[in-house]
Short mmCIF file of N, CA and C in Angstrom, two decimals:
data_model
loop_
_atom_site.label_atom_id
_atom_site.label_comp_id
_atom_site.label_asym_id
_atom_site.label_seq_id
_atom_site.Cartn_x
_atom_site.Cartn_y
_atom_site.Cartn_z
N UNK A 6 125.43 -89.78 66.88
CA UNK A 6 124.67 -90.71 67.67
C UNK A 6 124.05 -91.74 66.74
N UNK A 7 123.56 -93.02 67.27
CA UNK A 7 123.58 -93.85 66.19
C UNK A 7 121.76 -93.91 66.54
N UNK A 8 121.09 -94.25 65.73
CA UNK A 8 119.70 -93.97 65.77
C UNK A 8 119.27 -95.01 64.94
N UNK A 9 118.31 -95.97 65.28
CA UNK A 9 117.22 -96.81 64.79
C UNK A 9 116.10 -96.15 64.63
N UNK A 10 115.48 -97.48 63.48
CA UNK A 10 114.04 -97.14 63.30
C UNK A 10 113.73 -98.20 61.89
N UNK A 11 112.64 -98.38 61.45
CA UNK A 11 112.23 -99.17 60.93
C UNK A 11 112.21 -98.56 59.46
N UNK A 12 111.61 -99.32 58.52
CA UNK A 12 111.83 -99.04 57.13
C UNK A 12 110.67 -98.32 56.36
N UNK A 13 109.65 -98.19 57.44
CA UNK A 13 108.43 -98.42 57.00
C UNK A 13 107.81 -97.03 56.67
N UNK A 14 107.11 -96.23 56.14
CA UNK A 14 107.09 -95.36 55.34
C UNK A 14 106.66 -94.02 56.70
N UNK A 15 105.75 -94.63 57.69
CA UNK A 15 105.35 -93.61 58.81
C UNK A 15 106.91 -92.76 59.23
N UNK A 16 107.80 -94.32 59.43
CA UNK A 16 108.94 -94.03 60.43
C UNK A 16 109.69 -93.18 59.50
N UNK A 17 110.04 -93.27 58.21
CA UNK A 17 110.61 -92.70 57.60
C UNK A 17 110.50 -91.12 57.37
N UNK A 18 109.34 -91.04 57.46
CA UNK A 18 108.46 -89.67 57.14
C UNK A 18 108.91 -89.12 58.46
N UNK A 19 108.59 -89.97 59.28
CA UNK A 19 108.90 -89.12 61.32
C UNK A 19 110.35 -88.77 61.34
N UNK A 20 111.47 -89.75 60.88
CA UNK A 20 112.84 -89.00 61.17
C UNK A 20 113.51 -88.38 60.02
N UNK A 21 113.09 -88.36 59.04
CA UNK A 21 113.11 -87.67 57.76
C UNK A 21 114.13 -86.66 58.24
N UNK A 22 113.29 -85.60 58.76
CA UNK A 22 113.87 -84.37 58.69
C UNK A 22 115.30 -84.04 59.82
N UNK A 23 114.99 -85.22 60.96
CA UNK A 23 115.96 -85.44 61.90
C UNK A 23 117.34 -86.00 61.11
N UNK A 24 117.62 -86.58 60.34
CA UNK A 24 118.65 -87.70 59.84
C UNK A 24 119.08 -87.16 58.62
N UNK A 25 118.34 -85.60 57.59
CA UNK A 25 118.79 -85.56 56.88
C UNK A 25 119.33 -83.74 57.21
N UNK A 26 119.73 -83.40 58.24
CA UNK A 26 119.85 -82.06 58.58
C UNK A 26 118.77 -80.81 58.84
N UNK A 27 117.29 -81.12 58.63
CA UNK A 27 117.00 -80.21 58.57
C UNK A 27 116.38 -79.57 59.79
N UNK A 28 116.66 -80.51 60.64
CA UNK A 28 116.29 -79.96 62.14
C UNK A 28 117.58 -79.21 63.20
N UNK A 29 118.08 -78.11 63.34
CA UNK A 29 119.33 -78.05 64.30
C UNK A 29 119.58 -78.72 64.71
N UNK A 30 120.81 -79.22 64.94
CA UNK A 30 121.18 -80.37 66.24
C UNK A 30 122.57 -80.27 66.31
N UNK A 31 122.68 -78.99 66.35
CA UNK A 31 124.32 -78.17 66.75
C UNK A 31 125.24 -79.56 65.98
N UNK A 32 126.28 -80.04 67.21
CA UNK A 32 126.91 -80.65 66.96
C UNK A 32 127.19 -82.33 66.44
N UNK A 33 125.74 -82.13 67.03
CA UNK A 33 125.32 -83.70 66.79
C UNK A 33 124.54 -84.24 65.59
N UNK A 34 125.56 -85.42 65.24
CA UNK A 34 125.09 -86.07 63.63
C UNK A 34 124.89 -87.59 64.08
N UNK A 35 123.89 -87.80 63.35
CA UNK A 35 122.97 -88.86 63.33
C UNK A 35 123.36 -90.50 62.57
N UNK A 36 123.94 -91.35 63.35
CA UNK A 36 123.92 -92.79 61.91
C UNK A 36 122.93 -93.61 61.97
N UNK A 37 122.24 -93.31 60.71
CA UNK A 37 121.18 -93.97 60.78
C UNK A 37 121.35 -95.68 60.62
N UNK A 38 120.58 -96.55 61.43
CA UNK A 38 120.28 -98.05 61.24
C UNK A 38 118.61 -98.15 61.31
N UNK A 39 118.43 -98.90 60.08
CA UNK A 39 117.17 -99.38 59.53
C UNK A 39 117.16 -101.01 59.73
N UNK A 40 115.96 -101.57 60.27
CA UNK A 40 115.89 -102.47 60.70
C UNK A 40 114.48 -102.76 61.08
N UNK A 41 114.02 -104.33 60.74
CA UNK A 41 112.36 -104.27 61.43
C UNK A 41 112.35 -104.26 63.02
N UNK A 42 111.28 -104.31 62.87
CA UNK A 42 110.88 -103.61 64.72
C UNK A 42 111.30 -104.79 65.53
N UNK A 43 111.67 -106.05 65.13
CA UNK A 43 111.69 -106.92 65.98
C UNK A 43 113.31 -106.97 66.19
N UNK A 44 114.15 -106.45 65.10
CA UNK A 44 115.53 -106.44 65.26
C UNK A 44 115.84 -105.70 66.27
N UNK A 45 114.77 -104.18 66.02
CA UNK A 45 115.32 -103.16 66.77
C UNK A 45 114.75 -103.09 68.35
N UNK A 46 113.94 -103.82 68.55
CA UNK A 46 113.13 -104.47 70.01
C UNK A 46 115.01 -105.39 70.77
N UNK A 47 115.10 -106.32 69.76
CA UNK A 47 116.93 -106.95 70.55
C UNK A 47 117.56 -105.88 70.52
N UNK A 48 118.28 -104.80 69.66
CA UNK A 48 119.19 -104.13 70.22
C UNK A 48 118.74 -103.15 71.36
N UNK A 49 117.48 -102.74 71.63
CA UNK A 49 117.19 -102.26 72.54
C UNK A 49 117.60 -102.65 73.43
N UNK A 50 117.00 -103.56 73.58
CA UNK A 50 117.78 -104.99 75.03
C UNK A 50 118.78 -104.46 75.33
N UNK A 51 119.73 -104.65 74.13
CA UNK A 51 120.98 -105.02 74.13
C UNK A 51 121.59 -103.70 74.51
N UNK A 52 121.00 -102.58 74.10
CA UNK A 52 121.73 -101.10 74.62
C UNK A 52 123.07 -101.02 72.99
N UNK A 53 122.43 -101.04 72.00
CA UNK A 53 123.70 -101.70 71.05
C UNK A 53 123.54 -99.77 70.45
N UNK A 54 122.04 -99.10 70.04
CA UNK A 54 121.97 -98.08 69.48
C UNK A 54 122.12 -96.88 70.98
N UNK A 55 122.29 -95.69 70.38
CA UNK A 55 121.69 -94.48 71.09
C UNK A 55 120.41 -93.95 71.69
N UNK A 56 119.69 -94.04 70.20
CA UNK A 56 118.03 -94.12 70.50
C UNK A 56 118.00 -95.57 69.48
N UNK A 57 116.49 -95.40 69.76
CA UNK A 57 116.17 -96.45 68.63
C UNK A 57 114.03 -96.39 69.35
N UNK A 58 113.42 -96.93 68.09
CA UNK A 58 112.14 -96.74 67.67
C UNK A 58 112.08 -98.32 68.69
N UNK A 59 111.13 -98.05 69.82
CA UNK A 59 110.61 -99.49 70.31
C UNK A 59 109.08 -100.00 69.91
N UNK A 60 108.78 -101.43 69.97
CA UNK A 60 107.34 -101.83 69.63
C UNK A 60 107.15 -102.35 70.85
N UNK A 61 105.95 -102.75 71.34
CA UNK A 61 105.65 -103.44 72.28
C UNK A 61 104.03 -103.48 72.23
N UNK A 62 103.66 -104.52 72.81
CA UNK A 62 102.62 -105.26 72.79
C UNK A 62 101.65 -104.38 74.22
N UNK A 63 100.58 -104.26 74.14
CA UNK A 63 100.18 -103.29 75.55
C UNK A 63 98.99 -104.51 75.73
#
C-alpha cells in the first residue's frame, strides 16, 4: 500500500515502526512517499496514495 506523510521528525517517529516492519501487517507492505503537507493535502484530493497524513485548517 502506498502511504504518505511528511518529513518532519513527529511524522517520522509516528510511522517509524509501521514502514520499517516492526508492527505485523501480515501481508501487507508499505511504499513509503515523503512529501510536505501541502503536497500531500493535493494527492489527497487527488486519491493518488492509499493512506496519506492530512493538514487542515479548523
Amino acid at each position: 500500500m502506498s502511504l504518505g506523510y511528511s518529513p518532519c521528525p513527529n511524522d517520522t517517529f509516528s510511522f517509524y515502526a509501521l514502514t520499517h516492519g516492526k508492527v505485523p501487517s501480515g501481508t501487507v507492505s508499505f511504499r513509503e512517499t515523503l512529501n510536505d503537507v501541502e503536497a500531500l493535502n493535493r494527492m489527497a484530493m487527488r486519491g493518488t496514495l492509499d493512506i496519506t497524513k492530512v493538514s487542515y485548517h479548523a
